[in-house]
XYZ file of C-alpha atoms in Angstrom:
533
model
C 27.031 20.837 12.399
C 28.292 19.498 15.766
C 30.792 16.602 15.878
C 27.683 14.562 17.772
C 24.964 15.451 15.116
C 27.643 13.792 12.208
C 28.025 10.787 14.625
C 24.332 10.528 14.751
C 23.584 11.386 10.812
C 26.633 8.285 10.453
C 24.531 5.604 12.625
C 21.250 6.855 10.889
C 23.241 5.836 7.478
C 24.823 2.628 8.647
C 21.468 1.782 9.914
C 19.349 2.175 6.818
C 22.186 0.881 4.288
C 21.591 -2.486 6.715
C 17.792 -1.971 6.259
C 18.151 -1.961 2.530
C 20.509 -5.080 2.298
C 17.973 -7.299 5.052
C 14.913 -5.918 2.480
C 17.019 -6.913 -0.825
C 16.883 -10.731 0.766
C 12.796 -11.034 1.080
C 12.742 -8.947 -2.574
C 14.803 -10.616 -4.111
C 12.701 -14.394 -3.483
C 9.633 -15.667 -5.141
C 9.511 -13.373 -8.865
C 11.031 -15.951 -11.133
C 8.263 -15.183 -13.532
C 5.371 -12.532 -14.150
C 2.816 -15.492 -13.338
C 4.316 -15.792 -10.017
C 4.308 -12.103 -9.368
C 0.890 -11.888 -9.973
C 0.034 -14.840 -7.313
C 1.241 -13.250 -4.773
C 0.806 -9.376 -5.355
C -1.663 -9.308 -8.120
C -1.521 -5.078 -7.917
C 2.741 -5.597 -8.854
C 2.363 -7.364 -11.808
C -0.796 -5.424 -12.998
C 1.415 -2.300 -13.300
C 4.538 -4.349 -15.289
C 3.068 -3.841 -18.831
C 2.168 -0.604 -18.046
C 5.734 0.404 -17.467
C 7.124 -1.802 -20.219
C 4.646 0.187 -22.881
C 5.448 3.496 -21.200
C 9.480 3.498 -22.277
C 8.588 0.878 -25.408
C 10.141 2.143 -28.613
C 8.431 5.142 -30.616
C 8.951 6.554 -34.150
C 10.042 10.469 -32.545
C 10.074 12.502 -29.680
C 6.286 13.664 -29.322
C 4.968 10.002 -29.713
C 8.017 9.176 -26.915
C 6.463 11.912 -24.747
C 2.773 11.255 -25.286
C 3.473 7.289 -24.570
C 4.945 8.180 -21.141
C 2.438 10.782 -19.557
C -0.487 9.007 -21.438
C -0.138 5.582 -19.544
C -3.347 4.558 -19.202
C -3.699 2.988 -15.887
C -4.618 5.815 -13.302
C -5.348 3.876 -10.491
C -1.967 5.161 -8.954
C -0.355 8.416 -10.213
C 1.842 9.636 -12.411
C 4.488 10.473 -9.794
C 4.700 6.949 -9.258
C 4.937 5.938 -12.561
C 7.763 8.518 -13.550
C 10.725 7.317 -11.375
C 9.397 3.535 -12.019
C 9.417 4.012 -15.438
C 13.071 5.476 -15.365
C 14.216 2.581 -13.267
C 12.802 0.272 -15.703
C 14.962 2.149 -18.684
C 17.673 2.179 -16.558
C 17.105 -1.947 -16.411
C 16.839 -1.970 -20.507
C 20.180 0.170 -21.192
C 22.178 -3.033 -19.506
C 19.916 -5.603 -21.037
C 17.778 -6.663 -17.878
C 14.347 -5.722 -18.920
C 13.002 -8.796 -19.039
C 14.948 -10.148 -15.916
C 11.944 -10.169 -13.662
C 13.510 -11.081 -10.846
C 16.210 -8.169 -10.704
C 13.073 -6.267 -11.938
C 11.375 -6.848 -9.061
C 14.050 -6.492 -6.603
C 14.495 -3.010 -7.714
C 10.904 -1.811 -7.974
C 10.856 -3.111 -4.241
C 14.492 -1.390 -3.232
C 13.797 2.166 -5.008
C 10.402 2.066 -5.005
C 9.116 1.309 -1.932
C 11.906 0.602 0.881
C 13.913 3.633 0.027
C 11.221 6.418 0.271
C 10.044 4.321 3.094
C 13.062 4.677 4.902
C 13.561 8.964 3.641
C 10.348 9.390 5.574
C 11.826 7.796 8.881
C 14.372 9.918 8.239
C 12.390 13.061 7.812
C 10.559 11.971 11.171
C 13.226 11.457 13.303
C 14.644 15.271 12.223
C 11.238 16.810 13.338
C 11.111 15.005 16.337
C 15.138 15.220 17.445
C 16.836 17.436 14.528
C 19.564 14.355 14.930
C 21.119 16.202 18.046
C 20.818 13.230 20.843
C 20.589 9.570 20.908
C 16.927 9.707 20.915
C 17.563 9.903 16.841
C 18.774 6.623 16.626
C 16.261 5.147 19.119
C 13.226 6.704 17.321
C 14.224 5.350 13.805
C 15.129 1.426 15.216
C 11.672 1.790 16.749
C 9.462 3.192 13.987
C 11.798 0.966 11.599
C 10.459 -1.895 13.716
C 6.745 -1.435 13.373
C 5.390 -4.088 11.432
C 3.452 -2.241 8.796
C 6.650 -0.680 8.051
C 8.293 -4.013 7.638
C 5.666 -5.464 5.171
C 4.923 -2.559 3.066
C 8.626 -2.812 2.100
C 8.327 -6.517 0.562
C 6.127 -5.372 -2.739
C 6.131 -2.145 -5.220
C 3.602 0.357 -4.324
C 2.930 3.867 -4.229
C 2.588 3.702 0.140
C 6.236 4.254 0.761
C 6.145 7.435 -1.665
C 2.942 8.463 0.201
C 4.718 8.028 3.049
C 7.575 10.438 2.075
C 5.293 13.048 0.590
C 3.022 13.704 3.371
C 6.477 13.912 5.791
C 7.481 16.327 3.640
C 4.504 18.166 3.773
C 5.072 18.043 7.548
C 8.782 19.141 7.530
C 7.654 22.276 5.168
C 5.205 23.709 7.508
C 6.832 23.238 10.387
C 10.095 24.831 9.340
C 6.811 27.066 7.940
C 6.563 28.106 12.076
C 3.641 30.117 10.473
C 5.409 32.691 8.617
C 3.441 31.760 5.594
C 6.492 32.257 3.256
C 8.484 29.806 0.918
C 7.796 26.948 2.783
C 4.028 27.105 3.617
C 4.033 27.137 -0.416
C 6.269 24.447 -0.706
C 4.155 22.093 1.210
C 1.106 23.310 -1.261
C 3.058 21.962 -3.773
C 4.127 18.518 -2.289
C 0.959 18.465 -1.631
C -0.712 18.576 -5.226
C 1.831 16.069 -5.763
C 0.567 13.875 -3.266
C -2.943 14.168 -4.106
C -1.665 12.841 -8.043
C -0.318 10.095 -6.925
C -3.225 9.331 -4.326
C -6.229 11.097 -3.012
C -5.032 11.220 0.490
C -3.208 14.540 -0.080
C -6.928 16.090 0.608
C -6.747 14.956 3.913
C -4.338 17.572 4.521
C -7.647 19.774 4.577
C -7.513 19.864 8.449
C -3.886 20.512 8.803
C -3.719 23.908 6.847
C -7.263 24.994 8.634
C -5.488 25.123 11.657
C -2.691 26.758 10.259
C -4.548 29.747 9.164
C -6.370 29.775 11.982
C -3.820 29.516 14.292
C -2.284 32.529 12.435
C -5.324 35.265 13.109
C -4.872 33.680 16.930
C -1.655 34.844 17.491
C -2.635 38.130 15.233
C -0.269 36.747 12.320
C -2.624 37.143 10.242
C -5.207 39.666 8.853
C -8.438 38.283 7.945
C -7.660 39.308 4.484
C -4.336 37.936 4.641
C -6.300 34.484 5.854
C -8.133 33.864 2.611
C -5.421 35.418 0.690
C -3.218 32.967 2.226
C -5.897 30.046 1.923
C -6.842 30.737 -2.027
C -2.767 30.638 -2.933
C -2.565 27.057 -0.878
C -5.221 25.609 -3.249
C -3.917 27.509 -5.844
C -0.750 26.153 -6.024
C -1.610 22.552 -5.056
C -3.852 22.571 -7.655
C -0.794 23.641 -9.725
C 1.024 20.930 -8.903
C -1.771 18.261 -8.740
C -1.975 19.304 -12.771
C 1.930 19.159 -13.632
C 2.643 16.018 -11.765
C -0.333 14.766 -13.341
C -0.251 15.479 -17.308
C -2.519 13.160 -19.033
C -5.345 15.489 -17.350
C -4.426 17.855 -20.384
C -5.495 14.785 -22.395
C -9.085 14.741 -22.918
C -9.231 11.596 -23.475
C -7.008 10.245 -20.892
C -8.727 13.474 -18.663
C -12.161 11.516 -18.533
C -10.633 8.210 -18.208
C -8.696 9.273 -14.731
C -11.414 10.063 -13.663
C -13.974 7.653 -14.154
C -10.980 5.204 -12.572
C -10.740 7.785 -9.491
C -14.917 7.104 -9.452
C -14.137 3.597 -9.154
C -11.804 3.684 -6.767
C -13.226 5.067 -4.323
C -15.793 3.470 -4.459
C -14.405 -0.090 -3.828
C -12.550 1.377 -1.151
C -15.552 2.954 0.653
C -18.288 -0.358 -0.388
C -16.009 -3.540 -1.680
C -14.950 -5.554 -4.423
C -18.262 -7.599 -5.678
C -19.256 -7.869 -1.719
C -19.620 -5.311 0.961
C -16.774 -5.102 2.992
C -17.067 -4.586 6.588
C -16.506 -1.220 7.982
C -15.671 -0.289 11.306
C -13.366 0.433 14.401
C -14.183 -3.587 14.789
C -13.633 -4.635 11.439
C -10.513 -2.962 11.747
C -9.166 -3.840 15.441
C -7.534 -7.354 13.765
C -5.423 -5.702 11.267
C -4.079 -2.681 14.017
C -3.369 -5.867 16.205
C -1.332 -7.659 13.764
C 0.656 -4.497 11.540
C 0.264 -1.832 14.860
C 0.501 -3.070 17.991
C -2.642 -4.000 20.082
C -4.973 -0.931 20.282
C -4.525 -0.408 23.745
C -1.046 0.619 22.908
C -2.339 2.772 20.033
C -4.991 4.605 22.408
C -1.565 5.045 24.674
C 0.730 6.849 21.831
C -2.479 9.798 20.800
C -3.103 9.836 24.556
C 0.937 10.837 25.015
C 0.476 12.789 21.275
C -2.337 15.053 22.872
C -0.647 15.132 26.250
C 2.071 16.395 24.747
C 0.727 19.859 22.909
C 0.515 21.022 26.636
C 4.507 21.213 26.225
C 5.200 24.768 24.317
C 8.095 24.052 22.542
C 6.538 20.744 20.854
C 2.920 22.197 20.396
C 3.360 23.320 17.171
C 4.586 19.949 15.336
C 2.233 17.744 17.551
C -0.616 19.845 16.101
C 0.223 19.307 13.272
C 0.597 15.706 13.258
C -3.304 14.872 15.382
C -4.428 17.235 12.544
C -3.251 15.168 9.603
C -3.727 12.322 12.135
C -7.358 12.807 12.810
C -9.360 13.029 9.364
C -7.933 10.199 7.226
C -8.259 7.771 10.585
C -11.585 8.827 10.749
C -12.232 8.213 6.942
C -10.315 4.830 6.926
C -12.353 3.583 10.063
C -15.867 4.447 9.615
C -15.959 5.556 5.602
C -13.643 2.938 3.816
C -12.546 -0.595 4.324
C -9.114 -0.781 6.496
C -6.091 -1.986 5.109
C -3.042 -1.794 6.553
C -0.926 0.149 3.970
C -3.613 3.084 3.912
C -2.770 3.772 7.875
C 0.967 4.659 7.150
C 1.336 7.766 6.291
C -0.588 9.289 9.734
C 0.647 6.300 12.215
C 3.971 6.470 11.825
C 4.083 10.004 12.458
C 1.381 9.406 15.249
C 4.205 7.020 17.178
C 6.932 9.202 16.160
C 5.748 11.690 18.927
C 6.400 9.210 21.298
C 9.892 10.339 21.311
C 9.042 13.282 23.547
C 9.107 10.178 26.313
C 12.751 9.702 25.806
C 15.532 11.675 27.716
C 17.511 14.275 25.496
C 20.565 12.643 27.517
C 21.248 9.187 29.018
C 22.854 10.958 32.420
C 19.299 12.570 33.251
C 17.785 9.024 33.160
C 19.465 7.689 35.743
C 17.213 8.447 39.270
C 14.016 9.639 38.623
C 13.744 12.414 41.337
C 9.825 13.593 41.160
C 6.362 11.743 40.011
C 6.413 13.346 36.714
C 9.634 11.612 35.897
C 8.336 8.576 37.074
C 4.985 8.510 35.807
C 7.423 9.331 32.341
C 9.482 6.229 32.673
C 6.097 4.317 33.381
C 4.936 5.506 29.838
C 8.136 4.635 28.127
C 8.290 1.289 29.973
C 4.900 0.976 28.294
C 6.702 1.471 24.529
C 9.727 -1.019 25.207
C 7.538 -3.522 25.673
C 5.355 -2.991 22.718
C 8.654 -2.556 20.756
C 9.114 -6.080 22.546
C 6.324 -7.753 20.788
C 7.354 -6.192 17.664
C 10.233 -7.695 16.882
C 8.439 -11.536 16.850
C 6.124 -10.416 14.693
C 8.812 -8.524 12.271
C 11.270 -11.945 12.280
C 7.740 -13.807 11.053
C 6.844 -11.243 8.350
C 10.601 -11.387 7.318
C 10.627 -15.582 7.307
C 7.522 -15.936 5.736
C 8.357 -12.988 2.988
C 11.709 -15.004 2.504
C 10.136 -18.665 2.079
C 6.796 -17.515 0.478
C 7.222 -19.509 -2.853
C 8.699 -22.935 -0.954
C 5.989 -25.235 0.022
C 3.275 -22.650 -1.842
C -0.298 -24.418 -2.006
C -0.949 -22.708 -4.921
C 2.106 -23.577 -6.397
C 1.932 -27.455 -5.786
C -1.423 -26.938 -6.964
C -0.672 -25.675 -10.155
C 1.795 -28.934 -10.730
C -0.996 -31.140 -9.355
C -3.424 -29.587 -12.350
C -0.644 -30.019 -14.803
C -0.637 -33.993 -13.706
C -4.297 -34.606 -13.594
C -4.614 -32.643 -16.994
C -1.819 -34.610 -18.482
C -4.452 -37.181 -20.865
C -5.470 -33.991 -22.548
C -4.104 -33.923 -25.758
C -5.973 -31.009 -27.402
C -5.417 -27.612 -26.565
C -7.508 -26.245 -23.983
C -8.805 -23.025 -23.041
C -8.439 -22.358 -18.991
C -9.958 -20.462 -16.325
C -7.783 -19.475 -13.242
C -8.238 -17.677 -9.994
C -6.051 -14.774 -10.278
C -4.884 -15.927 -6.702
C -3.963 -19.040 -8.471
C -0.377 -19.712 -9.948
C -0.236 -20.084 -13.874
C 2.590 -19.596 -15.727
C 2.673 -20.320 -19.495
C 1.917 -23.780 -19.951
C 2.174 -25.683 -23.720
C -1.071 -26.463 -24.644
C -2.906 -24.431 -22.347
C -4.840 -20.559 -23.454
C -4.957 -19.158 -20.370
C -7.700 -16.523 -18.817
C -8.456 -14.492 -15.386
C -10.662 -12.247 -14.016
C -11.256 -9.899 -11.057
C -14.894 -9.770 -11.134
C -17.638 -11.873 -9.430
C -17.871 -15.382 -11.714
C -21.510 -16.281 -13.561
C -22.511 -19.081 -15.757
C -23.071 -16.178 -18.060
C -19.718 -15.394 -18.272
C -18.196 -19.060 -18.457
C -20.320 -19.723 -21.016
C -19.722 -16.657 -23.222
C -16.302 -17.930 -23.017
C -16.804 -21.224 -23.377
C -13.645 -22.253 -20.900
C -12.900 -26.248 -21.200
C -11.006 -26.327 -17.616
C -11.928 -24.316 -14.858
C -9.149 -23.662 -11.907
C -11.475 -22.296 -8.804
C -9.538 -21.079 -5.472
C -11.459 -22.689 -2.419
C -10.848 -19.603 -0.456
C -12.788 -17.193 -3.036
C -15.962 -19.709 -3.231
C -16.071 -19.307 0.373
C -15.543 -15.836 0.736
C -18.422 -15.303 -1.594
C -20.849 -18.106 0.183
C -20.651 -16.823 3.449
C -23.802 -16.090 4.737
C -23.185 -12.395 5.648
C -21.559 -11.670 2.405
C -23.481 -9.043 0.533
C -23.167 -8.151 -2.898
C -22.662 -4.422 -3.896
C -24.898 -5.573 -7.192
C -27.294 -7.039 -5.378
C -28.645 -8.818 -8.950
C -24.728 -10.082 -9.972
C -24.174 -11.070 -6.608
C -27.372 -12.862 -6.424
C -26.156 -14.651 -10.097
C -22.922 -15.201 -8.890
C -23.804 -17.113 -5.500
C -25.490 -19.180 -7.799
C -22.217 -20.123 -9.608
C -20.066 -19.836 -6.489
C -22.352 -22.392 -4.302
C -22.625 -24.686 -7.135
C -18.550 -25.153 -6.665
C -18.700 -25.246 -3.553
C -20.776 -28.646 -4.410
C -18.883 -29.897 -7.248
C -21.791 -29.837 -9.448
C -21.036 -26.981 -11.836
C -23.544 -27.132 -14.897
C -22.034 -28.907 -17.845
C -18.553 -29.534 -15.692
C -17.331 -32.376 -13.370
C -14.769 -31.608 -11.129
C -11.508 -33.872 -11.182
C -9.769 -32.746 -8.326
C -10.410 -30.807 -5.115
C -8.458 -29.984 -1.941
C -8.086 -27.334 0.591
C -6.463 -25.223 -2.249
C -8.558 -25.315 -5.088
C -10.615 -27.078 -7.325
C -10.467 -28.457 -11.449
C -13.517 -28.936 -13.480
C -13.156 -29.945 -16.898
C -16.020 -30.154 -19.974
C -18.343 -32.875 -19.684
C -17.551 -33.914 -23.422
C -13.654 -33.163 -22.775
C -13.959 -35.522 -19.839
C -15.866 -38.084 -21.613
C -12.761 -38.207 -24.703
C -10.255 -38.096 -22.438
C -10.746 -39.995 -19.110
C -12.416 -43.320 -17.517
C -16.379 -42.700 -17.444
C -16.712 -43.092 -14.232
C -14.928 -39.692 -13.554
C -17.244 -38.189 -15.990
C -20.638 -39.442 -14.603
């Protein structure tokens, strides 16, 4: 290794050991309890028992085993689960299992910032092999897109995607179509990736034109092809079944994948209510986590430009390919979110580095139109790297001072004050968006399905706490439910809040946050009767 590649590998370090300390500062805010966890990332806190019961005590060995590969909550795999778990234990051996803050931080850190920041690294190789300047350039910029910056404030599986599929990448390009060791190492990262989520199938596209590529360029027999093909499935289905071991369950087997069932589809329809669908539907979150689409349309126009250049072809192909089918999916077939994008954008803007001199000297007069027309397109990425960095400082300041000033927060102390005359013990209600931490007195309840009088009745709840912002979200008139006979019971409910005239309920208090209703009979014991009437 050259004395300039160690220089570069050095400021690639420096650089991400700085990422990880700005990241610990947002991660390490706002998690003072699992209540508060779940306000603000209700998919964090859902997996904290999980891991908790995964490394709990057990009488031997095979009941140790069975308790950790048959965890019971498949909606993310078990490679996500493993290393989580083992940070947890890690957290127990010095007596800070039940330090949710440090708990938190650390699920963020190892999680999700560090793979995050492994695949940047594994990006900027491909693109540079750390030999020029462009390295470090590449990595600030694709460190600076703002999806990158909020997926590292919770714990999730995206930053592990993220890694995996650059893996898968990195193995079949140092592949170069020789079909050896490393073709069949990216089979097996990605089974892996497909275990932890489905969007290791989307690699269906890449490997096509892989094989095909191969009887092109007469690499390949045609028997050699499907040989070749049959052993890629083979051994990703392999490793889909050792990274994911509860399939040898039967139990646990049928369970996956019912939840898989259910998964996608509330991805592809909604949760209660159709989402909407659609290059529109998504423009607003590209604008906000990607840069304005314009700017998007510019990096796969450079991206396809670019497999004109021979020495590049090869690893631009095979990011549109991976590029291509899960953008399609997540625009026209699922509802957009921002997290889903990451593992084929930032790979997408990573060829944008083919814009950027391999050294500063040959920058310095543009001497024919090409060049010019090149520094034209790279003008084009400083600027949108420009109107990153606003939007990264906001992400970072609101991440920091989420829990100071929180609605939902003063809300909860507002309930706790206008519930004060309530001397019996009461059984609540809450929004799950809705902060509730263990309050004397209070038996507290949430749910993540559509609300009925059916089911407030069946539970017989003496104090409902309603979020505005979900009564409107299901009142709208374009909503439309996915259970078009719940939906139609639920509207019901959800307009009836929106009036303050639940049946057998009056509502205390109300503002832009949320809303209290209490029993009729409670509120007829416990407060003036003109609240009550």
């Amino acid at each position: 290794m050259r004395n300039q590649n160690k220089i570069i590998i050095l400021i690639l370090i420096v650089l991400s050991i700085a990422a990880l300390a700005v990241f610990s500062v947002p991660n390490s805010k706002a998690s003072e309890n699992l209540a508060m966890v779940t306000m603000f990332e209700p998919d964090e806190s859902a997996m904290i028992p999980i891991v908790k019961r995964m490394v709990s005590p057990q009488p031997n060995w095979v009941h140790r085993i069975y308790r950790i590969i048959a965890y019971g909550f498949y909606h993310y795999g078990f490679p996500l689960f493993a290393p989580t778990a083992l940070v947890y234990k890690i957290l127990t051996l010095f007596g800070q299992g039940d330090n949710m803050p440090l708990v938190m931080l650390c699920m963020r850190q190892v999680i999700s910032v560090f793979p995050m920041l492994l695949s940047l690294w594994v990006l900027v190789y491909l693109q540079d092999q750390f030999k020029s300047w462009r390295s470090i350039v590449l990595f600030i910029f694709l460190l600076s897109i703002p999806a990158v910056i909020q997926n590292g404030f919770w714990w999730h599986p995206d930053g592990l995607v993220m890694l995996l599929s650059s893996l898968v990448l990195l193995a079949l390009w140092k592949d170069d179509l020789r079909f050896g060791k490393y073709y069949y190492f990216a089979a097996a990262l990605c089974g892996v990736l497909t275990a932890l989520k489905v969007v290791g199938l989307f690699f269906f596209l890449t490997i096509a034109m892989i094989l095909i590529w191969g009887l092109v360029e007469k690499k390949l027999t045609w028997k050699q092809f499907f040989r070749h093909a049959f052993l890629f499935i083979a051994v990703m289905a392999i490793a889909i079944l050792v990274s994911s071991p509860h399939l040898l369950i039967p139990n646990h087997r049928v369970l996956a994948f019912n939840t898989l069932k259910r998964e996608i589809f509330e991805t592809s329809k909604g949760y209660g209510i159709y989402y909407a669908k659609g290059l529109q539907a998504a423009i607003p979150t590209l604008n906000e986590f990607y840069g304005n689409p314009v700017f998007i349309i510019f990096a796969l126009a450079v991206s396809v430009g670019s497999l004109f250049d021979k020495e590049t072809r090869f690893l631009r192909a095979l990011i549109l390919t991976w590029f291509i089918p899960l953008t399609v999916h997540l625009l026209f077939f699922s509802h957009f979110k921002y997290q889903y994008w990451l593992p084929v954008a930032v790979p997408l803007f990573s060829n944008l580095a083919i814009l950027l001199p391999s050294k500063i000297r040959a920058v310095q007069k543009p001497a024919t139109f090409v060049s010019a027309i090149k520094w034209a397109a790279l003008l084009v990425v400083v600027l949108q790297f420009g109107l990153f960095i606003p939007k990264d400082i906001a992400l970072f300041t609101s991440s920091i001072h989420r829990k100071e000033e929180n609605p939902a927060i003063r809300f909860y102390d507002q309930a706790v004050e206008e519930l004060s005359p309530v001397t019996q013990d009461v059984k609540v209600y809450y929004d799950y968006r809705l902060y509730m931490p263990a309050t004397p007195g209070w038996s507290a309840e949430t749910s993540f399905d559509l609300l009925t009088y059916d089911y407030i009745s069946s539970h017989d709840f003496d104090v409902l706490l309603l979020s505005q912002q979900r009564i409107l979200d299901y009142i709208q008139p374009e909503a439309v439910g996915i259970d078009p006979e719940t939906y139609a019971l639920a509207k019901v409910f959800y307009q009836d809040a929106n009036l303050g005239k639940i049946e057998n309920y009056k509502m205390l208090l109300r503002n832009d946050t949320a809303l209290i209703f209490i029993k009729e009979e409670i509120c007829l014991e416990y407060y003036e009767s003109a609240r009550c009437h």
